mmCIF file of C-alpha atoms in Angstrom:
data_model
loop_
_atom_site.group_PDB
_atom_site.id
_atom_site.type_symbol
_atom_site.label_atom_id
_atom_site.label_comp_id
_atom_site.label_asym_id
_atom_site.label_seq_id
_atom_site.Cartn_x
_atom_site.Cartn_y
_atom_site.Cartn_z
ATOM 1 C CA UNK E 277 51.234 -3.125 10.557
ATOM 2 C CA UNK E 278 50.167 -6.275 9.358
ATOM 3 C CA UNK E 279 48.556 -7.614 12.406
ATOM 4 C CA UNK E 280 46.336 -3.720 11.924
ATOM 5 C CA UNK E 281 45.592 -4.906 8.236
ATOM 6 C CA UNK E 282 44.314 -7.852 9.268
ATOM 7 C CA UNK E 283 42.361 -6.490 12.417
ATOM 8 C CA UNK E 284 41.041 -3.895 9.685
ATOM 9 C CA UNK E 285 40.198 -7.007 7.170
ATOM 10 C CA UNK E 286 38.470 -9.217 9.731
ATOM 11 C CA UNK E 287 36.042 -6.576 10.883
ATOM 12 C CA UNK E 288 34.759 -5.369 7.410
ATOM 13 C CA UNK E 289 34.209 -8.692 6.583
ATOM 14 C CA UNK E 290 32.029 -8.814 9.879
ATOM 15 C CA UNK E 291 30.560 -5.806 9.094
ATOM 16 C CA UNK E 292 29.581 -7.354 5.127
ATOM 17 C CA UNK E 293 28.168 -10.472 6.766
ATOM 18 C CA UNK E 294 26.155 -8.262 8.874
ATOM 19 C CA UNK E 295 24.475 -6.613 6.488
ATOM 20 C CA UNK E 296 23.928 -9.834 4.173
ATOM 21 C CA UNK E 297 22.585 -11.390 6.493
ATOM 22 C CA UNK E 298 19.897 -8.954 7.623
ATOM 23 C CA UNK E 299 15.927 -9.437 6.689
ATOM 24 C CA UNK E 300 14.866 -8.012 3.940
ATOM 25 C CA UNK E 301 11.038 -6.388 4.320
ATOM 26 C CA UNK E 302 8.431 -8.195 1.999
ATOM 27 C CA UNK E 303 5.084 -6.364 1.219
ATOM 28 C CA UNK E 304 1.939 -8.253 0.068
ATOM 29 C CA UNK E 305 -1.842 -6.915 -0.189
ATOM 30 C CA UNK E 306 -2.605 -7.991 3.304
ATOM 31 C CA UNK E 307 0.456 -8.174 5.543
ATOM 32 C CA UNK E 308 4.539 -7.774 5.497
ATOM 33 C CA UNK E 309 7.402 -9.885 6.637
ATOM 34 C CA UNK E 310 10.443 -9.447 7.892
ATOM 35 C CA UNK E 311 12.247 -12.834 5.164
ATOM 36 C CA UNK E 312 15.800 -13.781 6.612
ATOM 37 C CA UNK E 313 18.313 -14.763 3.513
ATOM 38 C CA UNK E 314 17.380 -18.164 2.897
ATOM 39 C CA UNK E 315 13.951 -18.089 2.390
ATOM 40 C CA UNK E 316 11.962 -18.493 -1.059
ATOM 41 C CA UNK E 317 8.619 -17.468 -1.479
ATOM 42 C CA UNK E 318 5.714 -18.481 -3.567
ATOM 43 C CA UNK E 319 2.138 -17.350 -3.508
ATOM 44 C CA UNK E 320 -0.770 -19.560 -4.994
ATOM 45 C CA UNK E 321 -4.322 -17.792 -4.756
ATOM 46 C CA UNK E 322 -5.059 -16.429 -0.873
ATOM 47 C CA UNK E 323 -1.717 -18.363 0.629
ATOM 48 C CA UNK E 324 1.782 -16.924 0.546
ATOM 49 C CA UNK E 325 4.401 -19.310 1.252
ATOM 50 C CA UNK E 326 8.058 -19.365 3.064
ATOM 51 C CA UNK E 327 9.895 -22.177 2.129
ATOM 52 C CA UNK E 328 13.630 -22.633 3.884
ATOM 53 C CA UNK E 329 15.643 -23.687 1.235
ATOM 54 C CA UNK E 330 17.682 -26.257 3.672
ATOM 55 C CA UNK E 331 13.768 -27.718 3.709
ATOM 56 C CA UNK E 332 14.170 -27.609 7.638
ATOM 57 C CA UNK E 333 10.799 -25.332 7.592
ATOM 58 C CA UNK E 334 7.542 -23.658 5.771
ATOM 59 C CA UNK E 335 5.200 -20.711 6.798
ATOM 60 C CA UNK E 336 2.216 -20.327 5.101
ATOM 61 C CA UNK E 337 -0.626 -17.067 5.737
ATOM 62 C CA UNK E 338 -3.663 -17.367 4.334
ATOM 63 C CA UNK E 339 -5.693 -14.356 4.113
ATOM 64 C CA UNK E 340 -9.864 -14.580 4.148
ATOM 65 C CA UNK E 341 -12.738 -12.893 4.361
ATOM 66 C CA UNK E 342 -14.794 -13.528 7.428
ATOM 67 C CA UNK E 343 -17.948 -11.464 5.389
ATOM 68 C CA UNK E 344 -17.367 -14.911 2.903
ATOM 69 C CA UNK E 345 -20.229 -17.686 2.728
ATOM 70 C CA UNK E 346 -18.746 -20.290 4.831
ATOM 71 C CA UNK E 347 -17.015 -17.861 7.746
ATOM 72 C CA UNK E 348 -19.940 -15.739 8.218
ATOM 73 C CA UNK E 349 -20.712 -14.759 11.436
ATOM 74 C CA UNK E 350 -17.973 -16.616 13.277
ATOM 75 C CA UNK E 351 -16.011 -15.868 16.034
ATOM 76 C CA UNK E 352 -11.866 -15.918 16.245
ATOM 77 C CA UNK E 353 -12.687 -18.757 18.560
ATOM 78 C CA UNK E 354 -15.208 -20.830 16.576
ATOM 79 C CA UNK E 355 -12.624 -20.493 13.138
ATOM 80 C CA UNK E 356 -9.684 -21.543 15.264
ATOM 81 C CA UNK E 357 -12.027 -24.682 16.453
ATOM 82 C CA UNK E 358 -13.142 -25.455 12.914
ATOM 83 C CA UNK E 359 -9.443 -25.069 11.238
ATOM 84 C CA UNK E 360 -7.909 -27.247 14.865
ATOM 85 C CA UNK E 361 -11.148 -30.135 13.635
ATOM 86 C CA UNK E 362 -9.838 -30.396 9.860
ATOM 87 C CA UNK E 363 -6.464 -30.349 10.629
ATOM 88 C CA UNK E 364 -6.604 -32.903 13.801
ATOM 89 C CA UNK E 365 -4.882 -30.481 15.907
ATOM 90 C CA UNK E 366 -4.855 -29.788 19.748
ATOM 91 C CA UNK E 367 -8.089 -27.383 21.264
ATOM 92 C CA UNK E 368 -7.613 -24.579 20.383
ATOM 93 C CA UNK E 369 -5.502 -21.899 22.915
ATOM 94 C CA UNK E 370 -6.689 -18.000 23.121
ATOM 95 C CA UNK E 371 -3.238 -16.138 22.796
ATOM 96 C CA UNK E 372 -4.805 -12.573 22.729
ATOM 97 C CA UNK E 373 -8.353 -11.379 21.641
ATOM 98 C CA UNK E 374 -9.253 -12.678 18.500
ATOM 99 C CA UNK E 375 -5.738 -14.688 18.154
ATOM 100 C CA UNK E 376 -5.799 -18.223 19.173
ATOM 101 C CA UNK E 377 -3.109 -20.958 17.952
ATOM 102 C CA UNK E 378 -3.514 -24.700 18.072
ATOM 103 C CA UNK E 379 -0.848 -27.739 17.155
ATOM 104 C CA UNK E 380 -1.112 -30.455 14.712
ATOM 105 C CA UNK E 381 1.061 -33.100 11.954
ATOM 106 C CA UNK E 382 1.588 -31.885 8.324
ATOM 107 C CA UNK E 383 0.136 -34.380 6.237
ATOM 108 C CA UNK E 384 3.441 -35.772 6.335
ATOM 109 C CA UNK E 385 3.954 -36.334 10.188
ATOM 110 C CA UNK E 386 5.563 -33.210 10.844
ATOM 111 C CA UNK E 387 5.001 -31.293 14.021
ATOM 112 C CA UNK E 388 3.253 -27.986 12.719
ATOM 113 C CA UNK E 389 1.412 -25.126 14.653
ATOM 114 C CA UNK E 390 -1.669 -22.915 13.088
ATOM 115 C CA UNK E 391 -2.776 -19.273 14.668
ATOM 116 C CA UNK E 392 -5.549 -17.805 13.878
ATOM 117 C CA UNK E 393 -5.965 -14.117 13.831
ATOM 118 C CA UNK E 394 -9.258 -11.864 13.050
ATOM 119 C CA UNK E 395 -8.229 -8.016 12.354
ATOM 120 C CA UNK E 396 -11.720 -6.355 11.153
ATOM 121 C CA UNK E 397 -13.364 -8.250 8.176
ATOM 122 C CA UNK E 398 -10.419 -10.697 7.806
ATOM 123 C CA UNK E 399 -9.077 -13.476 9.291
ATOM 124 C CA UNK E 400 -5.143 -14.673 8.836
ATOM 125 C CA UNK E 401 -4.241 -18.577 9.200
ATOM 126 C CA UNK E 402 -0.120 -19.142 9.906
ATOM 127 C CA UNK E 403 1.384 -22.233 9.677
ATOM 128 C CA UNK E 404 4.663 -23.305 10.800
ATOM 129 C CA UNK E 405 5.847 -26.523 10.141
ATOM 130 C CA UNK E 406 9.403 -27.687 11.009
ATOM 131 C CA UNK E 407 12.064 -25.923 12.853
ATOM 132 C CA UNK E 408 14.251 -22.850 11.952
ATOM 133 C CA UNK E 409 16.121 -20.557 14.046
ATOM 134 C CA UNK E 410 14.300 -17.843 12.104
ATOM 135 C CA UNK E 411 10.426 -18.828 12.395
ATOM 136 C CA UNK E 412 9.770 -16.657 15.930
ATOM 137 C CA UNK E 413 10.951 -13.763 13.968
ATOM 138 C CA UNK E 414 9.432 -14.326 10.675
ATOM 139 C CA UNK E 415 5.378 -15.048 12.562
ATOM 140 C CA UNK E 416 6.353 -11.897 15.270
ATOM 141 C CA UNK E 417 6.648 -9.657 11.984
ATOM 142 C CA UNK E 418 3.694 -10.779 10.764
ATOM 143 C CA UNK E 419 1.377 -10.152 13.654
ATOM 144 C CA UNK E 420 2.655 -6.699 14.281
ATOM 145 C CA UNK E 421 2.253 -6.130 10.314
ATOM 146 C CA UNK E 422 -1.562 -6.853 11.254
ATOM 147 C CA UNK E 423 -2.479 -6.307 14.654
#
């Protein structure tokens, strides 16, 4: 009996876990995210940003016009190339129409990686910087928010 009590004990205290430690949907004007526990968020003007609490990682989307008076007229490819220039990154790679990505260092030496994606009148910049088990799933929730 007590070895079943304990059987019983152990898995709904997996089960509990489980379900704490499940994403919780976020909603903003432009785009949603799938935010793992352990994330904070904070949102100045056009940039929402993930912040791992550990400090092991940010993500950061930008949302912009591309009908503004600097990106007017401009291509996935030619944002992606100016964004890669200011930041010092790598040439810019096409991922998918109108999605390319390119790597650079944070202002503080850390290894980062930008995409840029056009959907319609608006372009979205994401930034990674650091490592975290969760980023692939955070940016993949993203892009199918928008895409």
């Amino acid at each position: 009996m007590k070895r079943l009590l304990t059987l019983c004990l152990i898995v709904c205290l997996s089960a509990a876990f489980a379900l704490t430690a499940r994403a919780e949907l976020r909603e903003f004007t432009d785009f949603s995210i799938d935010l793992p526990p352990g994330w904070d968020v904070e949102r100045e003007g056009i940039t929402v940003a993930f912040l791992a609490r550990d400090k092991s990682a940010t993500m950061m989307v930008t949302v912009e016009s591309t009908a503004g008076m600097f990106f007017e007229g401009m291509s996935a490819e030619e944002l992606a190339q100016a964004y890669s220039e200011e930041l010092r990154g790598t040439k810019p790679e096409m991922e998918a129409p109108n999605y390319y990505s390119f790597d650079f260092k944070s202002p503080s030496g850390v290894d980062s990686e930008a995409s840029i994606v056009v959907v319609g009148k608006r372009f979205y910049l994401i930034t990674i910087s650091g490592t975290n088990k969760d980023l692939a799933g955070m940016v993949e929730s993203v892009l199918l928010s928008i895409m």
